[in-house]
XYZ file of C-alpha atoms in Angstrom:
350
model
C -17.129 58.673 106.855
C -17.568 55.476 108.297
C -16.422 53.904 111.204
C -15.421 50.036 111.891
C -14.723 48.791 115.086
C -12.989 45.501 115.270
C -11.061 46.335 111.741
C -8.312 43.585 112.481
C -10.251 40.518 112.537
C -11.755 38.342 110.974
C -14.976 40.126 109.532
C -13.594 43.611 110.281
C -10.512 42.868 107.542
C -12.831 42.002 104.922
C -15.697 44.381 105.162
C -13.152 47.308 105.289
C -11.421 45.628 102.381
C -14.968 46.099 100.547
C -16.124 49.210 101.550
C -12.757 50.804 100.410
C -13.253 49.000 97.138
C -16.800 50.658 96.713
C -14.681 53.761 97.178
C -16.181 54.550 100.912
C -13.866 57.014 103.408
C -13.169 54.310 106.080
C -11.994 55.147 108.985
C -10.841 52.317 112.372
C -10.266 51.945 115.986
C -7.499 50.782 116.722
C -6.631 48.809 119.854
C -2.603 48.548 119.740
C -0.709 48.140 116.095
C -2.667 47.011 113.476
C -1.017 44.086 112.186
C -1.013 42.456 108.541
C -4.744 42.769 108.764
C -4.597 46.481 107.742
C -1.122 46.675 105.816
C -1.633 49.084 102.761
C -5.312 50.058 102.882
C -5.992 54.157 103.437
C -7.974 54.192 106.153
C -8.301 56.642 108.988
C -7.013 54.946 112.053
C -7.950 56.674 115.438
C -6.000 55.356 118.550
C -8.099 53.338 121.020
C -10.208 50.552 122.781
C -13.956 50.304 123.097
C -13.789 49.786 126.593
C -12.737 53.075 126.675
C -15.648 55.664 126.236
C -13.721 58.854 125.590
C -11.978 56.973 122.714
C -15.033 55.355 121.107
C -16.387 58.965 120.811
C -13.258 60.415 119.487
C -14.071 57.618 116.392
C -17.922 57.721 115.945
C -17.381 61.739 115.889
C -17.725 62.590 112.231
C -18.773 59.902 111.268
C -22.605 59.105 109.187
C -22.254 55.192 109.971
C -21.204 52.498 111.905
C -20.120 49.100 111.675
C -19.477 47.177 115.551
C -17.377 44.208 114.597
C -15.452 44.468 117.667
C -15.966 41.038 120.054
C -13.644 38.897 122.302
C -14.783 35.546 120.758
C -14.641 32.616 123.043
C -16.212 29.013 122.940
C -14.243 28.540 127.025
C -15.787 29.986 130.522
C -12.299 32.108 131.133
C -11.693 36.247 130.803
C -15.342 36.777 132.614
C -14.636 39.902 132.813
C -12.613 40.724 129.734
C -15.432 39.571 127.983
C -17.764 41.520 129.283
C -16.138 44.490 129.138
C -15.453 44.459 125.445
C -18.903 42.704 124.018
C -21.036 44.514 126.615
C -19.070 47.614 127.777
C -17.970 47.922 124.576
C -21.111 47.819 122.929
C -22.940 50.481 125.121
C -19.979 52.923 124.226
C -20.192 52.720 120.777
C -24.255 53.435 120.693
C -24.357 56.017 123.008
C -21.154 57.833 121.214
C -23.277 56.945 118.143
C -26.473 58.660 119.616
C -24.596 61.774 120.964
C -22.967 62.376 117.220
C -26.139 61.992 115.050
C -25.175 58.756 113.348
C -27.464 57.564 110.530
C -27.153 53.693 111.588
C -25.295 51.457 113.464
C -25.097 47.774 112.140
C -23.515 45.692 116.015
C -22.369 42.494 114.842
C -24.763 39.282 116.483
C -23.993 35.944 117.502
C -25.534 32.573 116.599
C -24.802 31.725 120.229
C -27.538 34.178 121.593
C -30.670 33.411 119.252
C -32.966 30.773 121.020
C -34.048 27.187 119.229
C -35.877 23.966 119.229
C -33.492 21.145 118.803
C -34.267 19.876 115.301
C -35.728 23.131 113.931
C -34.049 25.814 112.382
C -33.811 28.759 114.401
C -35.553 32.028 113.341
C -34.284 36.173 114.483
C -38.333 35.444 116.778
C -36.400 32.265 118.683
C -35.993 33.302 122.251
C -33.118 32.619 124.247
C -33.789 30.330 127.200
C -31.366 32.131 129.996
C -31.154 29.047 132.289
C -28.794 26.613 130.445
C -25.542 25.718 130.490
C -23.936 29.094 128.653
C -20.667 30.229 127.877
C -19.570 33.938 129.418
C -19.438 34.228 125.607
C -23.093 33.725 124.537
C -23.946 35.604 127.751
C -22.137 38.322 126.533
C -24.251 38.562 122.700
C -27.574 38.409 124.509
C -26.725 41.290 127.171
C -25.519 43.402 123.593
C -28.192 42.723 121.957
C -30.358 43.858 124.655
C -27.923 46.915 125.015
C -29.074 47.639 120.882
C -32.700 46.966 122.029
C -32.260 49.866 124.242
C -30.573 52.424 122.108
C -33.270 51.830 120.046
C -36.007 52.673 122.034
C -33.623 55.739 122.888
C -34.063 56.968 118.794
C -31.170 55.148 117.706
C -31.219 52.910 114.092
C -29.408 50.191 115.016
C -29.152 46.745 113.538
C -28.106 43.424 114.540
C -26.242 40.890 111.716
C -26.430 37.827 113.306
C -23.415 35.724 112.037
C -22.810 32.164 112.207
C -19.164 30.042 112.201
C -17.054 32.255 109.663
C -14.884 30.768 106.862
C -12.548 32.766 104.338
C -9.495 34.963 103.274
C -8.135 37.136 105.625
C -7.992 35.220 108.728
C -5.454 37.035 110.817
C -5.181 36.206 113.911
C -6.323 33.127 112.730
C -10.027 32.423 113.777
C -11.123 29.149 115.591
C -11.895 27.779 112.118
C -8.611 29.321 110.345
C -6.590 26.989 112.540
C -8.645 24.157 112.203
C -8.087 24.644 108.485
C -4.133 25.397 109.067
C -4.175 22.054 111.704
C -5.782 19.684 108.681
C -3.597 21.109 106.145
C -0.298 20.682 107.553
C -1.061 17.261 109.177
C -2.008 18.323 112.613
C -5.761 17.486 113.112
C -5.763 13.965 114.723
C -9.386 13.578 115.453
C -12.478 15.246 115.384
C -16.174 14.851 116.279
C -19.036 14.198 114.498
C -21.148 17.059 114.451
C -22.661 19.899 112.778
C -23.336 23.784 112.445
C -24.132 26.569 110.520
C -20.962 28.173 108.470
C -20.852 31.039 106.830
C -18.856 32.690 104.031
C -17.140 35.759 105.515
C -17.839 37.645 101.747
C -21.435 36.703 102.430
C -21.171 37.912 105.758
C -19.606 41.207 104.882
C -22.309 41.542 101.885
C -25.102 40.975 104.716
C -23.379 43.528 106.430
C -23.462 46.021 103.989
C -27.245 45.176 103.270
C -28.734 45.626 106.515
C -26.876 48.756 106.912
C -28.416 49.965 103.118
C -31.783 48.286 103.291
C -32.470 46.582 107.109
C -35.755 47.571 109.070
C -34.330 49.615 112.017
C -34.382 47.366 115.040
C -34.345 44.488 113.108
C -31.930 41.531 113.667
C -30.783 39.356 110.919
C -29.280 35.974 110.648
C -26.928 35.386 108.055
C -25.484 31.422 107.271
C -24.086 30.465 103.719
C -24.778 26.200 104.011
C -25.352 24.011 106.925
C -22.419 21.352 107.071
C -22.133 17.885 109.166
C -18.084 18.115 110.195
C -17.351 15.335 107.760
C -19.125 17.727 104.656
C -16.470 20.566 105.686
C -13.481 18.110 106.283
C -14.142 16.919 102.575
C -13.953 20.594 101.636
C -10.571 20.793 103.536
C -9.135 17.479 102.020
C -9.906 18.510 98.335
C -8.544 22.084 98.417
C -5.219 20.174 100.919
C -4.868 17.591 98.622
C -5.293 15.373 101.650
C -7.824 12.392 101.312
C -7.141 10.845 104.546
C -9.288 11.823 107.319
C -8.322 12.126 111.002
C -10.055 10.079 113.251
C -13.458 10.086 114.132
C -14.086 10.359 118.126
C -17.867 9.557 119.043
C -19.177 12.900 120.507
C -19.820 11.711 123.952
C -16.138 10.640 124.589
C -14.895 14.093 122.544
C -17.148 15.947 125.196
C -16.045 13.878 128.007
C -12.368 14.236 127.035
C -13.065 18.135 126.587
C -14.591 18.672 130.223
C -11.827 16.998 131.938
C -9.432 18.782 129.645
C -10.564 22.332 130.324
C -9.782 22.742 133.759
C -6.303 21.464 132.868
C -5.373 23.413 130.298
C -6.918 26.981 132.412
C -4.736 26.286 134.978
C -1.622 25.080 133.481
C -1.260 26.864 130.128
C -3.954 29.822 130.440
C -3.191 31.755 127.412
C -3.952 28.568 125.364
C -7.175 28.485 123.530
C -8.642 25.016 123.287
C -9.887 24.109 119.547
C -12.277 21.406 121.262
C -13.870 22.803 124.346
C -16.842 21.596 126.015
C -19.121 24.352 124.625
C -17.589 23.960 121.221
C -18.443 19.997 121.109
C -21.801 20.923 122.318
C -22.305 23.433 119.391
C -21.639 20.496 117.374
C -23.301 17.809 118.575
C -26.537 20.519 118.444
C -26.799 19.902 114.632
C -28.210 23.722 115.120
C -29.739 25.420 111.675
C -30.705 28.971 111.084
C -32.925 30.388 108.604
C -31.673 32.980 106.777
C -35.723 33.635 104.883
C -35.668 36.683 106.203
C -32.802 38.112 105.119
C -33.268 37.028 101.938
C -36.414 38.394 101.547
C -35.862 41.795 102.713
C -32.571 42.149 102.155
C -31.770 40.660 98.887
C -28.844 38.446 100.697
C -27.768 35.647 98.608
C -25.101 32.970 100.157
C -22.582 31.238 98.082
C -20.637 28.275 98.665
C -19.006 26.495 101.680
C -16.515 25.435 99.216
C -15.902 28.066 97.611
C -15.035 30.392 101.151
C -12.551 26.968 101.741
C -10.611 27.498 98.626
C -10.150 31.325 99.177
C -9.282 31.001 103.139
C -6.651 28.130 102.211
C -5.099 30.292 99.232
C -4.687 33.638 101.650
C -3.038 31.052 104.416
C -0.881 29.861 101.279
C -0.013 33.116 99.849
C 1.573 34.459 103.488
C 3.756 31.592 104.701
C 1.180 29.416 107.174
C 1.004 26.081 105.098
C 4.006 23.928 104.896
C 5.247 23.715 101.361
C 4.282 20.221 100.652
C 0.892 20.882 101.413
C 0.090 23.763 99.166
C 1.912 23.048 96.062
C -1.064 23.965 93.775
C -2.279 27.068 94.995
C -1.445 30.011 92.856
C 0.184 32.680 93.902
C 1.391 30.647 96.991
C 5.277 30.833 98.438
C 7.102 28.034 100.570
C 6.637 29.102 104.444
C 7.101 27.893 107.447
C 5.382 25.731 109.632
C 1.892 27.155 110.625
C 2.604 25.901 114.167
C 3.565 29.296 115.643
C 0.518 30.653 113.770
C -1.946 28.323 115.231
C -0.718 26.798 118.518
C -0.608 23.739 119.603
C -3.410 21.047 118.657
């Protein structure tokens, strides 16, 4: 049996998708109903929250291992505590229930965000994180869980870290902070962006790294895993071939994007706090970082080989086509794909 936390989003829909395909007995905690994310796939579904220790034990019980997907994702400084409570909190439950029941290995889903590097050189799993800057409760968060899998393991525990990067594919939810960028530029919503750039990664590649470092990692060992470095203008030529949109929205120089972002925030927090900003401050800093990974040594010990940008593009836009979320003029190309409605319920307000 194996257990995976976090089963409704982004990378938790997809890697169950594959390991029922391989024929696994999959079994998820669930926080609340499961959604489209989960419709028609036999899996073993076990009531519950990872904040909640009793209930994480009630999953890992049985089971030989473990996949931690579960995260509150977050680019803004709001939810403190929320987001601590499931990255961190959440995180401690799930080893220790992990250690008590005799699990074989536990593979905790990483962050980008909480590896250290030297502008203009590609980051490495040796980087360390330099506390003292200007971090997001997010990134806090990662570094405090992976410190939390450093200490199961010195308690016996084989535990992994898969260190992912900005995710891009099918099965996008909720949608992710990229899946609405994607549904914004497709149905004629994205008026501007900022130049920029970042690590992306195919969420098949991801959920293949996955699946490696839980069959072949070193235990202890953390991973990064990236499918191409992009500059914003590489991915929104992605978007505009697969849209059938040539025109770009307009370009905003970085420093007035990140100016416009930090007097925005506040704003926003205080007036429409449910709202998730697709531009925070933190977000246009990621960008304006240019930040690379290397991937060598996944590669080398793990046998991971990325794909395509491109091709994780084509096969998010065709799964937003196939349920509804691109106006019909946009997607009239797409096989498989239906007339919907507007994506703007879907993916808020620009």
């Amino acid at each position: 049996m194996i257990l995976v936390t976090g089963a409704t989003g982004h990378l938790g829909a997809n890697l169950v998708r594959a390991l029922l395909t391989e024929g696994q007995d999959v079994r998820v905690l669930l926080k609340g109903a499961a959604g489209p994310a989960l419709d028609g796939l036999a899996v073993h579904r076990v009531p519950g929250d990872v904040r909640d220790g009793e209930a994480v034990g009630r999953a890992v019980s049985g089971c030989e291992e473990v996949y931690h997907c579960a995260a509150r994702v977050s680019t803004g400084n709001g939810a403190r505590r929320q987001t601590y409570d499931v990255n961190v909190l959440g995180t401690h439950h799930v080893l220790a229930a992990a250690r008590r029941a005799g699990v074989r290995r536990v593979v905790v889903t990483g962050s980008l965000s909480a590896t250290g590097w030297r502008r203009g050189v590609p980051c490495t799993e040796e980087d360390l994180f330099y506390p003292f800057g200007a971090h997001t409760p997010y990134t806090i968060s990662k570094v405090l869980a992976e410190h939390e899998c450093a200490k199961a393991a010195t308690q016996g525990l084989d535990v992994v870290v898969a260190t992912s990067t900005a995710i891009i594919g099918p099965h996008d939810y909720r949608p992710s902070r990229m899946g609405r960028l994607l549904l914004d530029f497709a149905n004629g919503r994205l008026l501007a962006y900022v130049p920029g750039g970042f690590e992306f990664v195919s969420v098949g590649d991801l959920v293949a790294g996955h699946m490696l470092a839980m069959r072949r990692g070193v235990a202890g060992r953390k991973y990064l895993f990236s499918t191409q470095y992009h500059t914003v203008e590489e991915l929104l030529g992605h978007y505009g071939e697969v849209c059938g949109r040539r025109r770009r929205p307009l370009r905003v120089p970085s420093p007035v994007m990140a100016g416009i972002a930090r007097a925005a925030a506040p704003v926003v927090t205080l007036l429409a706090p449910r709202h998730e900003m697709r531009l925070t401050p933190a977000a246009v800093d990621f960008l304006r970082s240019r930040r690379r990974a290397d991937c060598s040594r996944a590669v080398t010990e793990l046998g991971y080989r990325p794909t395509s940008v491109a091709h994780a593009v084509r096969e998010a836009f065709a799964c937003f086509a196939r349920r509804g979320l691109v106006e019909a003029r946009r997607a009239p190309s797409v096989p498989g794909s239906r007339p919907g409605r507007s994506a703007r319920r879907a993916a808020g307000p620009s």
